mmCIF file of C-alpha atoms and ligand atoms in Angstrom:
data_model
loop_
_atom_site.group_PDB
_atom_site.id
_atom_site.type_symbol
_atom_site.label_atom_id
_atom_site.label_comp_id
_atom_site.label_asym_id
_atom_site.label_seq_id
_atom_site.Cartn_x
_atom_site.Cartn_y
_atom_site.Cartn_z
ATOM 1 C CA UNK A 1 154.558 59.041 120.389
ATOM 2 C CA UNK A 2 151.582 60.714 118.270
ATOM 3 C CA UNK A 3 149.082 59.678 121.579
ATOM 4 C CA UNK A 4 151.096 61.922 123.298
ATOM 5 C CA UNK A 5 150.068 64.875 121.772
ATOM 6 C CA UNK A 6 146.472 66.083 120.962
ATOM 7 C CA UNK A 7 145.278 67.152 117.573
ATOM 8 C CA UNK A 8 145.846 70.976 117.571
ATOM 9 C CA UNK A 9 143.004 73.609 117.174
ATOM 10 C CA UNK A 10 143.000 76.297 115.099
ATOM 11 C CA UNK A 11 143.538 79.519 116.695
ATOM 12 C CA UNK A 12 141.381 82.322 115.695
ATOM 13 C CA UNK A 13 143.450 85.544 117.612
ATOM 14 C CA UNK A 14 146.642 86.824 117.413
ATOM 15 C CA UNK A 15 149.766 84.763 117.976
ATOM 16 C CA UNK A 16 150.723 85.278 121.837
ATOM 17 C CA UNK A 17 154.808 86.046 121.790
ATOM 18 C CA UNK A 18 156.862 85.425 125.340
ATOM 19 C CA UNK A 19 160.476 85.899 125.082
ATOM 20 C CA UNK A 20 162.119 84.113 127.785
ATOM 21 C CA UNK A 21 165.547 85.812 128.892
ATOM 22 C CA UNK A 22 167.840 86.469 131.946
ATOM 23 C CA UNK A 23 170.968 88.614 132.895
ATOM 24 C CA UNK A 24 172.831 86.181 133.670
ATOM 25 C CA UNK A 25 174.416 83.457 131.163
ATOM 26 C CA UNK A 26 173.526 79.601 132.240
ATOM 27 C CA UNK A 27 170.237 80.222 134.455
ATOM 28 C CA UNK A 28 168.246 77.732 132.124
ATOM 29 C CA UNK A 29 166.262 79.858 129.435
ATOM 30 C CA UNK A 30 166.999 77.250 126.241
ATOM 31 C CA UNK A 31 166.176 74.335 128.595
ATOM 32 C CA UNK A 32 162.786 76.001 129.557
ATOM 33 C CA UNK A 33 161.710 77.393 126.242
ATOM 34 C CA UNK A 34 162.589 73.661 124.551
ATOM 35 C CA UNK A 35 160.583 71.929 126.950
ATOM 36 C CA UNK A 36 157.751 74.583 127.622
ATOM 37 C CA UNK A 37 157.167 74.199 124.174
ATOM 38 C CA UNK A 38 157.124 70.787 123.633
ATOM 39 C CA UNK A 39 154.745 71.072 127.267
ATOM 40 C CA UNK A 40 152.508 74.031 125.117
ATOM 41 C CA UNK A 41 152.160 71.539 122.111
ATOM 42 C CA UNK A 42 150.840 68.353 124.334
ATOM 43 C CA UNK A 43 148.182 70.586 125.408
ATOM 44 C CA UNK A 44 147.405 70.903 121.666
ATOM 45 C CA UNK A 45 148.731 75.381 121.432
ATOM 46 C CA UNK A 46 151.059 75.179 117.631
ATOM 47 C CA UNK A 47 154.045 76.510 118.847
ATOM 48 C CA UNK A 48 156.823 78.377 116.908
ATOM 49 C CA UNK A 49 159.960 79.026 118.497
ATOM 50 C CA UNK A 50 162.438 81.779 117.924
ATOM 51 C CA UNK A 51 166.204 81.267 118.410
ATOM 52 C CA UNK A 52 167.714 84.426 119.417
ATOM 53 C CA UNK A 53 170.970 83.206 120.813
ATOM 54 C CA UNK A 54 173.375 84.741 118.126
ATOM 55 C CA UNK A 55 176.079 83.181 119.637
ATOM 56 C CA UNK A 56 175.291 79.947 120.636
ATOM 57 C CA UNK A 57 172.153 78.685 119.376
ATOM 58 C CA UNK A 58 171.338 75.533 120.667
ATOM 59 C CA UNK A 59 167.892 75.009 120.578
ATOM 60 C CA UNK A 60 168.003 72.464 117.520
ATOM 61 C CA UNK A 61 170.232 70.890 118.736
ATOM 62 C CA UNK A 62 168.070 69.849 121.764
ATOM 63 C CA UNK A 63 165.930 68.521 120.098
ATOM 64 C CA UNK A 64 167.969 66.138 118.075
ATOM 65 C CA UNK A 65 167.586 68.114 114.609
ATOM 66 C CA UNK A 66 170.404 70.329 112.373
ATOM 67 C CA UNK A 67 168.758 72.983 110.921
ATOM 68 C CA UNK A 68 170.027 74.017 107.473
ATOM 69 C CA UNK A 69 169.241 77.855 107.576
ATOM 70 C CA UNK A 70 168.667 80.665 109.509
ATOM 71 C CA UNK A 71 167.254 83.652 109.313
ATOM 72 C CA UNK A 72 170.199 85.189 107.786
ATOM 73 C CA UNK A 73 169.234 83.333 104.505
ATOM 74 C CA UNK A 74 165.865 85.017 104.707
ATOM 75 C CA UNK A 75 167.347 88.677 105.195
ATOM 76 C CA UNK A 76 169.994 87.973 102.292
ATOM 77 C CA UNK A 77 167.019 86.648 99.702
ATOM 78 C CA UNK A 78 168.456 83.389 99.885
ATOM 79 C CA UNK A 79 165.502 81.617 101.030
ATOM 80 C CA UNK A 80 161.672 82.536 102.287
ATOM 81 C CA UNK A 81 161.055 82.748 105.419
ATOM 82 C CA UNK A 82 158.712 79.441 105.111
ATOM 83 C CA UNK A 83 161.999 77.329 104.223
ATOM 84 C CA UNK A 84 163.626 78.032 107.054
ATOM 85 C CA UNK A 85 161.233 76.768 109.455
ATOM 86 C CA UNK A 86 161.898 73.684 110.726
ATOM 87 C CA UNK A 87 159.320 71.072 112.432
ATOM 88 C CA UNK A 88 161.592 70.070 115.491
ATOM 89 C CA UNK A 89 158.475 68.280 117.336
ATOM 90 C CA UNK A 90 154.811 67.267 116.962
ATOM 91 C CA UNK A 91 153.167 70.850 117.031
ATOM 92 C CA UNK A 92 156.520 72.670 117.659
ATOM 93 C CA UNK A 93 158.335 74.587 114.704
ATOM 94 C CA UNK A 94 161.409 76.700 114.927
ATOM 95 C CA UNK A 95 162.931 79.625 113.071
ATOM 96 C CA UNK A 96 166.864 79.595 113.728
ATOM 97 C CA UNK A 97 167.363 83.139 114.199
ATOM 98 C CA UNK A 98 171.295 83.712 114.739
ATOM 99 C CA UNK A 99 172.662 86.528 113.394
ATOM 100 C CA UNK A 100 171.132 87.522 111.063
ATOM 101 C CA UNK A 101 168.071 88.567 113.518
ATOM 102 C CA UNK A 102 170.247 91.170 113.827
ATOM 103 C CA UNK A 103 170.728 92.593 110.448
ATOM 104 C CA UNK A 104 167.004 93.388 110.514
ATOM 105 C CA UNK A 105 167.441 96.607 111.696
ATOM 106 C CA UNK A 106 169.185 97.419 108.971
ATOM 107 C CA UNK A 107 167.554 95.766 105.694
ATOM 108 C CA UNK A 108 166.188 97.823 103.011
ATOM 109 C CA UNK A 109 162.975 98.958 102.383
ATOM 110 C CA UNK A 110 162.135 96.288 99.550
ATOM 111 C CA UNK A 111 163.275 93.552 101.589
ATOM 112 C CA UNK A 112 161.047 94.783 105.242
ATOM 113 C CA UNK A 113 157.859 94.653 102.417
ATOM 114 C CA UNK A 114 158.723 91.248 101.495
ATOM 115 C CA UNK A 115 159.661 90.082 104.722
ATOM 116 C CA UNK A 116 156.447 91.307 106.352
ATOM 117 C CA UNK A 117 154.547 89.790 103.568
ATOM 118 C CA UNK A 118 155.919 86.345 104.343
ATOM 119 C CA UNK A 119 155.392 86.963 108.580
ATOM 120 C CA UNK A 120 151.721 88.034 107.668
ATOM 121 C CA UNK A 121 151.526 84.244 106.513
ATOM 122 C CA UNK A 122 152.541 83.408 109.341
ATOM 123 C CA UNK A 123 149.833 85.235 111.324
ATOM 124 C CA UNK A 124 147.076 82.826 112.841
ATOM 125 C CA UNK A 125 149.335 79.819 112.274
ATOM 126 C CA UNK A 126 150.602 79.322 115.668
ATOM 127 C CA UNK A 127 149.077 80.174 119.461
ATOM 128 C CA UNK A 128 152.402 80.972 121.295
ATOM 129 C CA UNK A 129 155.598 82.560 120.220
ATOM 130 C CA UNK A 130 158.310 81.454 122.904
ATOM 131 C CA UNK A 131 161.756 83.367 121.946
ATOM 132 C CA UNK A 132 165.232 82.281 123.278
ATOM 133 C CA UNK A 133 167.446 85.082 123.927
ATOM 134 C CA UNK A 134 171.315 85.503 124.495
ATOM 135 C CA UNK A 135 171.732 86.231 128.247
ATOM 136 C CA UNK A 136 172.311 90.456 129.478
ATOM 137 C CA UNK A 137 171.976 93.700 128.224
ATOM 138 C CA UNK A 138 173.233 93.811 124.657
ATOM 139 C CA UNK A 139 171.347 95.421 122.388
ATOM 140 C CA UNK A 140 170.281 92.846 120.219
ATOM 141 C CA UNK A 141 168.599 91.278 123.495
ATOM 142 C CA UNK A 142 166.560 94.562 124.600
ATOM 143 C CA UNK A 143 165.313 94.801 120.739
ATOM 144 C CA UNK A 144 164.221 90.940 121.282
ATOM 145 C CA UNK A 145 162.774 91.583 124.438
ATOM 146 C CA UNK A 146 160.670 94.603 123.865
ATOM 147 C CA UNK A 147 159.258 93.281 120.504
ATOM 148 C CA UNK A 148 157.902 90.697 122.820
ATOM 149 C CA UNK A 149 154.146 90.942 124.561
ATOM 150 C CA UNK A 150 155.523 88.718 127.538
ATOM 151 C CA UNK A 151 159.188 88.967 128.893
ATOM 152 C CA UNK A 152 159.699 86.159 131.046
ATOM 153 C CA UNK A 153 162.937 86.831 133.188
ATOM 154 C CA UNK A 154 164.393 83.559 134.591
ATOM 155 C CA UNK A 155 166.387 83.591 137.857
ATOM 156 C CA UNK A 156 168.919 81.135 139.188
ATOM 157 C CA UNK A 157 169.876 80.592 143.134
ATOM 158 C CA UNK A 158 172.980 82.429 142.789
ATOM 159 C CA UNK A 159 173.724 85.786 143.766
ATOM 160 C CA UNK A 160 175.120 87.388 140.548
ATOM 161 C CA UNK A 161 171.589 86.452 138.710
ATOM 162 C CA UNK A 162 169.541 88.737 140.762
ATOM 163 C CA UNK A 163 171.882 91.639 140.403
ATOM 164 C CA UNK A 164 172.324 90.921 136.524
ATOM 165 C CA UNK A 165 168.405 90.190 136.319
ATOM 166 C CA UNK A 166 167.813 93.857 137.960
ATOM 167 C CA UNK A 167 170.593 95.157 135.746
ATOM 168 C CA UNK A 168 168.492 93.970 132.566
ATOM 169 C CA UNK A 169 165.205 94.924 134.200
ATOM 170 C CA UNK A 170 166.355 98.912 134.722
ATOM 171 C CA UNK A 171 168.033 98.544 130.797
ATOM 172 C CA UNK A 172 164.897 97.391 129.878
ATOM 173 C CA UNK A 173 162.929 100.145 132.004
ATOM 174 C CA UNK A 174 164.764 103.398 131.137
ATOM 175 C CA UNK A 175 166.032 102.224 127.302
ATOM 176 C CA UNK A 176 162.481 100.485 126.228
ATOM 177 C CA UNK A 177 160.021 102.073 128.886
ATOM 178 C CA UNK A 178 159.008 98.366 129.420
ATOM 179 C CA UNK A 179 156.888 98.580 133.218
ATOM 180 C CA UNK A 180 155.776 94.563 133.426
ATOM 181 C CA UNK A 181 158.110 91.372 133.989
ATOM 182 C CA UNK A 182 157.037 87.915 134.844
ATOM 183 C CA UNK A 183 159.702 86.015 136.532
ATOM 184 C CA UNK A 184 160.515 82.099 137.085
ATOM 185 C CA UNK A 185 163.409 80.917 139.090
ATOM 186 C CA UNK A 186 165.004 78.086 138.041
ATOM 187 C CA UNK A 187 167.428 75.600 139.952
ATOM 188 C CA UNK A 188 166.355 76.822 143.155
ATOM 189 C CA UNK A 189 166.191 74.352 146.236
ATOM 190 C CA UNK A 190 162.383 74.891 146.942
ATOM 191 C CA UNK A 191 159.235 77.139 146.781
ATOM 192 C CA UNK A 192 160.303 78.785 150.092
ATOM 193 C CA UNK A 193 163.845 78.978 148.375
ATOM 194 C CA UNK A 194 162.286 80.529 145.016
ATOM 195 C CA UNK A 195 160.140 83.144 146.675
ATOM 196 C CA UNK A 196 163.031 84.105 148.772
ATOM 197 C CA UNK A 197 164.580 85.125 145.555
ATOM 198 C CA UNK A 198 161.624 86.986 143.229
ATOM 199 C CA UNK A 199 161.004 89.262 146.795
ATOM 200 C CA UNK A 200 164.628 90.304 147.044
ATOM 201 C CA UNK A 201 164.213 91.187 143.238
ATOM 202 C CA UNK A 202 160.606 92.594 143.960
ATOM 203 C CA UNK A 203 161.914 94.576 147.171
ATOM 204 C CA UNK A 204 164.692 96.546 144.997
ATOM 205 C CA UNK A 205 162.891 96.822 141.450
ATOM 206 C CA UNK A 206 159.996 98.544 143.209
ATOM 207 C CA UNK A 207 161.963 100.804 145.507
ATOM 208 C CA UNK A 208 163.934 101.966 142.739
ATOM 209 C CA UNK A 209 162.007 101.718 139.362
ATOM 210 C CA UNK A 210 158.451 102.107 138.168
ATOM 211 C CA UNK A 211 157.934 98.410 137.290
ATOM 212 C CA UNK A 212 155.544 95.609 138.498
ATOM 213 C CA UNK A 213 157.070 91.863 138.811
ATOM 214 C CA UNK A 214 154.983 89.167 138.120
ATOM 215 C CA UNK A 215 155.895 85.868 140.072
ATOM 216 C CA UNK A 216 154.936 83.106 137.588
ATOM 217 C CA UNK A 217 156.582 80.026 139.963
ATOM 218 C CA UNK A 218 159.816 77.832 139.871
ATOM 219 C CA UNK A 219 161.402 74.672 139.028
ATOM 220 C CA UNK A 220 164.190 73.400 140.750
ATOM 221 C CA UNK A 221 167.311 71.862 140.921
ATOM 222 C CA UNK A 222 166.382 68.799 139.304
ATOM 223 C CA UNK A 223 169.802 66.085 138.091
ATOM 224 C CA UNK A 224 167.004 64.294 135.599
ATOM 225 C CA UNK A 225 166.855 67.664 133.884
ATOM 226 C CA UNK A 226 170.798 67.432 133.762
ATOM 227 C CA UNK A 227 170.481 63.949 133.170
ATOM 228 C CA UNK A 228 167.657 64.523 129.951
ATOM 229 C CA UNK A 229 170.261 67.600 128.252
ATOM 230 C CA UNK A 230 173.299 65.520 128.626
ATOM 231 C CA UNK A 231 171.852 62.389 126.304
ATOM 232 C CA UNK A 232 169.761 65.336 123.627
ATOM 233 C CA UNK A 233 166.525 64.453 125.611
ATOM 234 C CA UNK A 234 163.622 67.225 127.026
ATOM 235 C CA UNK A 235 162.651 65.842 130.490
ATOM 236 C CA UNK A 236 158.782 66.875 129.973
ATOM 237 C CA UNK A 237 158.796 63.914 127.077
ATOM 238 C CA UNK A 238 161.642 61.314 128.878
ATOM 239 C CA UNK A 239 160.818 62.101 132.511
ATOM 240 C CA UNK A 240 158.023 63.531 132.614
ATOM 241 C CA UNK A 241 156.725 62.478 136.517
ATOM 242 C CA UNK A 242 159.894 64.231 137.643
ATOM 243 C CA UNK A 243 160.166 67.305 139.691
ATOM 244 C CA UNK A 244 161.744 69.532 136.764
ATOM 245 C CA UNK A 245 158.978 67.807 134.185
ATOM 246 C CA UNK A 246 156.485 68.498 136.624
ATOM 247 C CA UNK A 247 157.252 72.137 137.783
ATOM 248 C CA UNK A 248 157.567 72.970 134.142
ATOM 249 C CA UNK A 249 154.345 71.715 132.848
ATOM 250 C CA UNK A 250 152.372 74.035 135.570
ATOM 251 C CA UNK A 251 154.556 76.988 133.966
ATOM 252 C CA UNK A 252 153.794 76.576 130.306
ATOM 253 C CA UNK A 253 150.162 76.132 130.949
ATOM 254 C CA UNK A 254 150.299 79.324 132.834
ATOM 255 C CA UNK A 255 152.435 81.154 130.218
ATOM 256 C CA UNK A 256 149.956 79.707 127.330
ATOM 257 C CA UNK A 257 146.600 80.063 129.304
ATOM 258 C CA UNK A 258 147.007 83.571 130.417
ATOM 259 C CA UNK A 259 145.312 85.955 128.436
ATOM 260 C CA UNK A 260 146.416 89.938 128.897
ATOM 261 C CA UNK A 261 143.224 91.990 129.015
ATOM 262 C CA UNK A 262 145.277 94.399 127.194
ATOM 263 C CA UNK A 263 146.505 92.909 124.064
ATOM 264 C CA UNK A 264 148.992 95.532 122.786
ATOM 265 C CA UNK A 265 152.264 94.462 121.495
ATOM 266 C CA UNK A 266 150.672 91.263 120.672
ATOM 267 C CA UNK A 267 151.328 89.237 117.456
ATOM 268 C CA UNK A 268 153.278 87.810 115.086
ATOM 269 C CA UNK A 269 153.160 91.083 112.894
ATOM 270 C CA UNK A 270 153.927 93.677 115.649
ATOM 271 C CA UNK A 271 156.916 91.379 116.882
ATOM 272 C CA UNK A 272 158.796 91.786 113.079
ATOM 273 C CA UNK A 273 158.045 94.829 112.840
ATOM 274 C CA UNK A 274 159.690 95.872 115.969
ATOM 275 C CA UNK A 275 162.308 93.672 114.897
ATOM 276 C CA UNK A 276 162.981 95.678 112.071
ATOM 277 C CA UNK A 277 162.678 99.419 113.954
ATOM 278 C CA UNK A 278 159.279 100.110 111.887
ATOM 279 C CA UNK A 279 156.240 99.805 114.780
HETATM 280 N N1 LIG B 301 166.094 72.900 136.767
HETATM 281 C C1 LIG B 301 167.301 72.444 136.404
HETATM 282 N N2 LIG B 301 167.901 71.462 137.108
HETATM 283 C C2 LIG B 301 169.126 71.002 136.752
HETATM 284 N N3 LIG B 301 169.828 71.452 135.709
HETATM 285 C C3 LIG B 301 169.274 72.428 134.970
HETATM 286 C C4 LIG B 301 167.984 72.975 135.260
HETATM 287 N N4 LIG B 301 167.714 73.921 134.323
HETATM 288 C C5 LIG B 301 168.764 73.958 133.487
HETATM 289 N N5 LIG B 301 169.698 73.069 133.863
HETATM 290 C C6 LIG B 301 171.016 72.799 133.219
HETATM 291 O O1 LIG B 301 171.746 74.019 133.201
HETATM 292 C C7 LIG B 301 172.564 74.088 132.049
HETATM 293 C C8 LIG B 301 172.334 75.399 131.331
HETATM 294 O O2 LIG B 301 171.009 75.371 130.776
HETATM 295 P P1 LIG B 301 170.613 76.191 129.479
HETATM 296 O O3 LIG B 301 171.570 75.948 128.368
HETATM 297 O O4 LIG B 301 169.196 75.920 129.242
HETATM 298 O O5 LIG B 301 170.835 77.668 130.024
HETATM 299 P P2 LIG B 301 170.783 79.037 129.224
HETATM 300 O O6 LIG B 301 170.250 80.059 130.164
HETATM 301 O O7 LIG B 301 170.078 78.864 127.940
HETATM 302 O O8 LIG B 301 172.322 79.288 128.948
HETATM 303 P P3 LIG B 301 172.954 80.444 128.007
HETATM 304 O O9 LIG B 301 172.858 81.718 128.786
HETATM 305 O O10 LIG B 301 174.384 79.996 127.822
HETATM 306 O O11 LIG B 301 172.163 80.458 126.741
HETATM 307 C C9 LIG B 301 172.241 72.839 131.213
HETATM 308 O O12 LIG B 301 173.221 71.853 131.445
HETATM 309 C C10 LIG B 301 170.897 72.387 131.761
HETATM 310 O O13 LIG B 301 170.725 70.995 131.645
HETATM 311 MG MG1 LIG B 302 170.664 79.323 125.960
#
């Protein structure tokens, strides 16, 4: 397995963060940010992921590892924030965020110094941030989102995801004043299929809101992705030829390669701080 992966390289800049989120429940974002990461790390990027799904967080789980604590533990000074870090694969870490994520807007002023202490260790020690969200327009979602340098919106075939995807997209726009959105459809029939969708989304974001969309490319319906989930396993590691293993590879080495001119809102720092309403 370790030929697999090449040896990472330190990174000298700021950690890029992507949070990867959709309106719509079941589109594919814990799928994608498992195996874009695991994708990220093969290309030798350290990659940390954030689990913001409060309610059902899941991405430990696919990857065949319990994690023992969460970031709760942190915010109640029950653990540092370096114990609850878990390595889940070669070059791929993970902070289980649950609820607690959420009590961060709300922790004292002791605790934010201490907290920001431990995140400025942090700071240098991984290339890419990828950040699981809940799916729609909850509050704890937009603070997720925004903190973010990258949202990545993901869009399924289906009707109800464009309109929910818009829905978070104008949240997003009026509550946040967020203006740029990449977006990846997922489970789509083909390219034709996938840019079929992102222009329908394209055609009524710009008509209506002062926001560019980003088209960053699809993966589709693909039953070895199914397949891969249903038995614990990421299909970029057990099928990795496949059309879903394939599609997704060309995705995470565009998410990791690209490089805003603009660097604002990047970093690990800026991220907890937004996280915890001080930025
Ligand atoms: N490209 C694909 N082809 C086939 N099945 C897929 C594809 N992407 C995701 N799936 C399947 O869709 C289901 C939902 O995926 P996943 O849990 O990643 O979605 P999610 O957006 O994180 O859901 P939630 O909103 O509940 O957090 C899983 O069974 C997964 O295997
Ligand atoms: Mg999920």
């Amino acid at each position: 397995m370790n030929s697999f992966y090449y040896s990472p390289t330190h990174n000298q800049g700021i950690t890029k963060t992507i949070s990867v989120t959709s309106g719509k429940g079941g589109v594919g974002k814990s799928s994608m940010v498992a195996n874009m990461a695991l994708q990220m790390a093969r290309e030798g990027k350290r990659v940390l992921i954030l689990d913001g799904d409060w309610g059902m967080a899941n991405i430990d789980i696919m990857f065949g590892v319990r994690s023992r604590y969460t970031v709760e533990d942190v915010v109640k000074g029950r653990k540092e924030l370096k114990d609850v870090i878990v390595e889940v694969a070669p070059g791929v870490d993970l902070i289980p965020g649950g609820q607690g994520l959420y009590d961060l807007q709300h922790i004292d002023t002791l605790m934010r110094r201490y907290l920001l202490d431990q995140v400025g260790t942090l700071e240098g020690l991984y290339d890419v941030m990828l950040i699981d969200t809940a799916p729609g327009i909850a509050d704890n979602v937009l603070y997720l989102n925004s903190a973010a340098q990258e949202i990545c919106i993901i869009l399924g075939p289906d009707p109800a995801s464009l309109t929910d995807a818009y829905s978070l997209i104008k949240v997003l726009h009026q509550k946040q004043r967020e203006t740029r959105f990449s977006i990846m459809c997922n489970q789509v029939t083909d390219e034709i299929d996938a840019l079929r969708i992102f222009k329908r989304l394209d055609d009524v974001a710009s008509q209506f809101l002062c926001v560019r969309l980003k088209y960053i490319g699809f993966v589709p319906f693909d039953p070895e992705l199914r397949k891969a989930t249903k038995s614990q396993q990421l299909v970029v590691l057990s099928r990795p030829m496949s059309v879903s293993g394939q599609a997704i590879q060309g995705i995470a080495q565009k998410l990791s390669g690209f490089r805003e001119l603009r660097e604002s809102k990047g970093g690990m720092q800026f991220f907890w701080e937004q996280m915890m309403g001080v930025a």
